[in-house]
C-alpha atoms as one frame of an Amber mdcrd trajectory, in Angstrom:
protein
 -40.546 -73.600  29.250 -41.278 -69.955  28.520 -40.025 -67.125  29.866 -43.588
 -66.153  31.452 -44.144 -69.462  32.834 -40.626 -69.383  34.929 -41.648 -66.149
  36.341 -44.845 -67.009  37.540 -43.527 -69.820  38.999 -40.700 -68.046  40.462
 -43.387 -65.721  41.834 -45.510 -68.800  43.325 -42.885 -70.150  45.046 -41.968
 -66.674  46.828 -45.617 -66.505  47.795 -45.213 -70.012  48.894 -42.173 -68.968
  51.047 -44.234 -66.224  52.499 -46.658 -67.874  53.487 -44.858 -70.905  54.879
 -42.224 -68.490  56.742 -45.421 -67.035  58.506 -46.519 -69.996  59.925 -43.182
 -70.491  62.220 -42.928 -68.678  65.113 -43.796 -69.031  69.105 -47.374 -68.156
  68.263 -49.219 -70.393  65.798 -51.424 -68.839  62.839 -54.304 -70.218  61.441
 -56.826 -69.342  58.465 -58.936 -67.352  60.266 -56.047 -64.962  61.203 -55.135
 -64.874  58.035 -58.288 -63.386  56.714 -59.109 -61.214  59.661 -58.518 -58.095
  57.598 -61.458 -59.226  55.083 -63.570 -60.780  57.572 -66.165 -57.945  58.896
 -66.590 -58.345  62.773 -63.240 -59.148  62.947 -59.947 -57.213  64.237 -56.204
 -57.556  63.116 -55.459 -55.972  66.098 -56.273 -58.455  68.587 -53.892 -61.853
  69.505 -52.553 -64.083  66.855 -53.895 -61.783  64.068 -52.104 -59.231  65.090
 -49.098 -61.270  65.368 -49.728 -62.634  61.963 -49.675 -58.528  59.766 -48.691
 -56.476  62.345 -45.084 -58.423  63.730 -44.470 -61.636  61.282 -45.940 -61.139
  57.989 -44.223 -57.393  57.388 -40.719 -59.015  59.410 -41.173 -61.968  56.427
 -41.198 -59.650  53.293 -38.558 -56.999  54.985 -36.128 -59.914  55.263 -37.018
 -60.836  51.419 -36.568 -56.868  50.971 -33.181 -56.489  52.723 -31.564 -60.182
  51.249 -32.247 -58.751  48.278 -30.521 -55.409  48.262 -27.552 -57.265  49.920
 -27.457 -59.602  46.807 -27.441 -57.002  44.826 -24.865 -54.924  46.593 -22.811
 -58.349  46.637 -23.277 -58.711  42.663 -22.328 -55.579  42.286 -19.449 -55.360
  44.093 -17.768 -58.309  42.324 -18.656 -56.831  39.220 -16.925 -53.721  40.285
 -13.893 -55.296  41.513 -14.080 -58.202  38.830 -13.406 -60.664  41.137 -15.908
 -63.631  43.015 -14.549 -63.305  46.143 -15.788 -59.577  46.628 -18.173 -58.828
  48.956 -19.772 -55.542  51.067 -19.266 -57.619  54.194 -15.216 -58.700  53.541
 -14.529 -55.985  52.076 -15.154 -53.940  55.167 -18.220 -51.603  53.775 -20.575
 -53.048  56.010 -18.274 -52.704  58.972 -17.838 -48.813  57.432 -21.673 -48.410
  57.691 -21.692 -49.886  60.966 -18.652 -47.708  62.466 -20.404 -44.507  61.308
 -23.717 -45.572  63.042 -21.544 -46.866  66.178 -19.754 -43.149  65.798 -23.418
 -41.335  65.638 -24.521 -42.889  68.653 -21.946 -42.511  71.053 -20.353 -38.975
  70.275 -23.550 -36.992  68.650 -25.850 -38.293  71.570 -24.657 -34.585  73.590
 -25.241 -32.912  70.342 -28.257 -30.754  70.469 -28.850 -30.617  66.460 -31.845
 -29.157  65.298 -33.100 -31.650  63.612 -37.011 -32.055  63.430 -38.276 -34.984
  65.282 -39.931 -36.705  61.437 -36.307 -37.211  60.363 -34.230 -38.583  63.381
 -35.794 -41.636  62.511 -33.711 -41.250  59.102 -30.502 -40.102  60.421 -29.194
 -43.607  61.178 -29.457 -44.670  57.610 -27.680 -41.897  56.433 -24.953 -42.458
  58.797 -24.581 -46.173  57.688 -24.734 -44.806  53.990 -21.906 -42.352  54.819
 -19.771 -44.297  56.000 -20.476 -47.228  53.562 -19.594 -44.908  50.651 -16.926
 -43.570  52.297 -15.479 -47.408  52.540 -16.111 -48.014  49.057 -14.383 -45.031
  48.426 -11.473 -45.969  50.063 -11.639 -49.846  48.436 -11.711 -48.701  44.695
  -8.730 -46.302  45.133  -6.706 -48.453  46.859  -7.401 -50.909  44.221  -5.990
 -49.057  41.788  -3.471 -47.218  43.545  -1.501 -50.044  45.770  -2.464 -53.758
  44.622  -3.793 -53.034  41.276  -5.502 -56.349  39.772  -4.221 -58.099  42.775
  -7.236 -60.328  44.588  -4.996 -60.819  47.542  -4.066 -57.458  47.844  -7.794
 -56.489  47.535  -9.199 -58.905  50.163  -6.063 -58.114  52.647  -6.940 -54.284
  52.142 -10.521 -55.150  52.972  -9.063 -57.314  56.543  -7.538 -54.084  56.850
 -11.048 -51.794  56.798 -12.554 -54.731  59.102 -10.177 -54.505  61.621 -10.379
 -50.744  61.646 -13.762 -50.502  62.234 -13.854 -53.251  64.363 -11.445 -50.886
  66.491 -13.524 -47.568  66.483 -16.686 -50.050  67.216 -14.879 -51.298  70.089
 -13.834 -47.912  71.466 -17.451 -46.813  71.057 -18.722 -49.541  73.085 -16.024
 -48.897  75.845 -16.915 -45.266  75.844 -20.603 -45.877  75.887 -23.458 -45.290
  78.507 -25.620 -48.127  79.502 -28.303 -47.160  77.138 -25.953 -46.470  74.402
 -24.289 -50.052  74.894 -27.778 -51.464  74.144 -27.924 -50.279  70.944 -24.875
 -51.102  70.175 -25.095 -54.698  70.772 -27.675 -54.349  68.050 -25.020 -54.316
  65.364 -23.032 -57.398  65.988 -24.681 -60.571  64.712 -27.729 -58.162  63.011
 -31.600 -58.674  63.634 -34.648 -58.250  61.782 -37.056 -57.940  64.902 -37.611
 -54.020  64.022 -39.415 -54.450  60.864 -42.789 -53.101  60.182 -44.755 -51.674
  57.204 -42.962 -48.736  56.796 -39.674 -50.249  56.531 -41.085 -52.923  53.790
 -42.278 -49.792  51.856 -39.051 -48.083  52.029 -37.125 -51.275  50.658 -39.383
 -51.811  48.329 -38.616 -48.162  46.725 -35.187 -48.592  46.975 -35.127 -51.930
  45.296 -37.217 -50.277  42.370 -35.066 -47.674  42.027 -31.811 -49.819  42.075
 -33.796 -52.371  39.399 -35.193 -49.237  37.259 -31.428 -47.607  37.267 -29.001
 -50.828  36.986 -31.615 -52.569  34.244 -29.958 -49.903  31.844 -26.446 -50.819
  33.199 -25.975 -54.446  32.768 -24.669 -55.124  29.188 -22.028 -52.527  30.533
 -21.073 -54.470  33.649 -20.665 -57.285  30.892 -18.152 -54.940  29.518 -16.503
 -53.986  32.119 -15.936 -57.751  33.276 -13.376 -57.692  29.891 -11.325 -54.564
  31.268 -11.779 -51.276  31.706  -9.146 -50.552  28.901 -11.756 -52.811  26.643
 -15.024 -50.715  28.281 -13.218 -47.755  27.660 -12.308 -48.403  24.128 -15.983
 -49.238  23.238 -17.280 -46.270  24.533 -18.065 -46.697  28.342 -17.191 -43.489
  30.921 -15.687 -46.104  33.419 -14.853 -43.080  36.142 -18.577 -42.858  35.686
 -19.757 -46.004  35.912 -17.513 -47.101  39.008 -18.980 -43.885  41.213 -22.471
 -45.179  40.181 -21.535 -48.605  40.892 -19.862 -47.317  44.538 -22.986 -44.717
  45.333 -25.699 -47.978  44.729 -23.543 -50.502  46.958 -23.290 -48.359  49.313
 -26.963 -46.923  49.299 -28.457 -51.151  49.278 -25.882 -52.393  52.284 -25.848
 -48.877  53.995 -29.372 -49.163  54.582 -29.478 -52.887  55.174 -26.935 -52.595
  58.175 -28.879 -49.145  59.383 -32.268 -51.450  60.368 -30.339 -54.906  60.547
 -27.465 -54.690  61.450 -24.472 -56.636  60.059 -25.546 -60.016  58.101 -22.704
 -61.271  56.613 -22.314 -63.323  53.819 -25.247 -63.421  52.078 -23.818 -60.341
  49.238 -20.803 -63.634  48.919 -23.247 -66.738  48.337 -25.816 -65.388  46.075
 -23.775 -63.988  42.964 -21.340 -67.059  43.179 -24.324 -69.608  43.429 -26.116
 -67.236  40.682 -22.730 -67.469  38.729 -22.205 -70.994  38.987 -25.890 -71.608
  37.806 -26.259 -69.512  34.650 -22.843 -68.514  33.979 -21.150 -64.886  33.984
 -23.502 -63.034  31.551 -25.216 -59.907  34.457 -28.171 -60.117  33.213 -28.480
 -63.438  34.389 -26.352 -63.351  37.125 -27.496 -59.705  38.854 -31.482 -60.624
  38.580 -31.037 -64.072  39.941 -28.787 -62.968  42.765 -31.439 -60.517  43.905
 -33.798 -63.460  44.194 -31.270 -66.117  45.974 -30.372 -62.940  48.399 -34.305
 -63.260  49.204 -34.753 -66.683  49.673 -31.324 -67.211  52.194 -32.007 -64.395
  54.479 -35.122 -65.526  54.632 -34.457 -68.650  55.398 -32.098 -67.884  58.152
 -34.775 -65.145  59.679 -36.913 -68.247  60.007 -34.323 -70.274  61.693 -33.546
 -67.535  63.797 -36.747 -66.731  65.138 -37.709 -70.582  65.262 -35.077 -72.788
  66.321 -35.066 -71.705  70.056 -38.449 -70.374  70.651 -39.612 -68.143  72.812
 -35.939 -66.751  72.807 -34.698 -65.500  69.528 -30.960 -65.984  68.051 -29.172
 -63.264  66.025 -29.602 -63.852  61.951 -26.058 -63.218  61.697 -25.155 -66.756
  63.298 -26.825 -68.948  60.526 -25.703 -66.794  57.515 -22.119 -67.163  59.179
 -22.826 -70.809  59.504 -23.257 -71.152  56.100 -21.232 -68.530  54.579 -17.814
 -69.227  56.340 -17.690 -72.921  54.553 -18.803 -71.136  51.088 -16.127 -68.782
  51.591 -13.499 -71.354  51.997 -14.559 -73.776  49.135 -14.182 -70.004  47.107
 -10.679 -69.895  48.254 -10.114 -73.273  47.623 -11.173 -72.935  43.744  -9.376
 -69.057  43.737  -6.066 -70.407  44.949  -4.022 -70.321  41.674  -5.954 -66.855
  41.147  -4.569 -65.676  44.286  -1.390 -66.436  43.738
């Protein structure tokens, strides 16, 4: 089978996912709704069409959009750490993002900064991304400085982070108004219920960007999987590459947990899965983890938003329901490495 024939049948089966995503929900869809928009006489704005482009569809391809960046991050960061049990959420960089939003909302709420009303909309994100990098930050120096090459020592450190920001989250919420306790909540199990257009389009630029930047970078990752002595030896600025590395994992899972939330696990599954598939060579292993990041958060949107209709459980449970077992079966396989 040919190259071009695997991607268009990796594409049909995304538009297949699409469209069979759309059709769960408490309102059912049918053709007509669908083609609403080229229909003349008819409105997308009125009862299930509506539903259909204006609430599902656009929630459907930002879930693709954000379990993609958080495959990505998750590839990534085992590539930067060299190690499969790596991941934004372990590791504590979600929990960083999440603790800087948590910190924005409660103490900067009596701030009166004069910021213009087109970009508080943005200031969120660029909390999460603050303290995401900040994390990562944190997470490569330590691993060099107190448990170098130590995967113990790396995923303790990362406990460490967790429990942190679990801490400042947890004064935050204790400290917080009513109002301010809502939106906390938010950031606990993580929800895709906010999406809309212009969040799909703003994914969809990152991802490019991330794709049109790392595309260069993968036989280097390769590299850098031997050592960085070996990467440095053949002619690779490591100090270079590893701030790259840290700025894009924290830019993809920064913004994931700014609209969503924390989802955990997904960054784990798909590089291992990806990994175990088509071997250790990135540019297998990076493209197809963007894809199975995709498909499972998609997948558990879908259950999320389906299982107990009309109410609606977090995302977070089902990607904990089947990360926690992957995580184990990880350990299980890493135990001489650990030791």
């Amino acid at each position: 089978m040919s190259v071009l024939v695997k991607r268009v049948l990796i594409l049909l089966s995304l538009v297949g996912a699409v469209l069979l995503a759309s059709q769960f929900g408490a309102l059912k869809v049918n053709f007509d709704d669908w083609a609403s928009p080229f229909l003349s006489g008819q409105s997308s704005q009125l009862g299930s069409a509506y539903v259909l482009w204006e609430l599902r569809l656009p929630r459907v391809i930002f879930s693709l959009g954000i379990g993609a960046a958080l495959g990505l991050s998750g590839a990534l960061t085992q590539a930067l750490f060299r190690n499969p049990l790596s991941d934004p959420g372990l590791l504590g960089v979600s929990a960083g993002a999440a603790c800087a939003v948590a910190l924005g909302i409660v103490f900067a709420a009596d701030l009166s900064l004069p910021i213009n009303e087109h970009w508080k909309m943005w200031t969120t994100p660029a909390l999460a991304i603050i303290g995401a990098i900040f994390v990562c930050y944190l997470l490569d120096r330590m691993a060099h400085w107190i448990t170098p090459g130590s995967i113990a020592g790396l995923l303790l450190t990362g406990i460490a982070l967790n429990a942190l920001a679990a801490a400042i989250i947890g004064l935050c919420t204790y400290l917080a108004t009513d109002e301010q306790l809502r939106s906390l909540t938010f950031w606990t199990m993580g929800s895709l219920s906010g999406s809309n257009w212009n969040l799909v389009i703003a994914i969809a630029l990152l991802l490019l960007m991330a794709w049109w930047r790392l595309r260069a970078m993968i036989a280097v990752l390769n590299v850098l999987a031997l050592g960085e002595s070996v990467a440095a030896h053949v002619g690779v600025e490591v100090s270079r590459l590893r701030i790259e590395m840290i700025i894009w994992v924290a830019l993809l899972s920064g913004f994931a947990v700014s609209w969503c939330g924390m989802i955990g696990f997904i960054g784990l599954i798909a590089p291992n899965f990806a990994r175990t598939c088509l071997g250790g060579d990135q540019r297998k292993v990076i493209p197809a983890s963007i894809l199975l990041g995709a498909v499972l958060l998609l997948v558990a949107d879908t259950l999320a938003r389906s299982v107990a209709i009309p109410a609606e459980l977090p995302v977070g449970i089902f990607t904990a329901l089947l990360g926690a077992p992957f995580f184990l079966l990880l350990l299980r396989n890493s135990r001489k490495r650990i030791a």
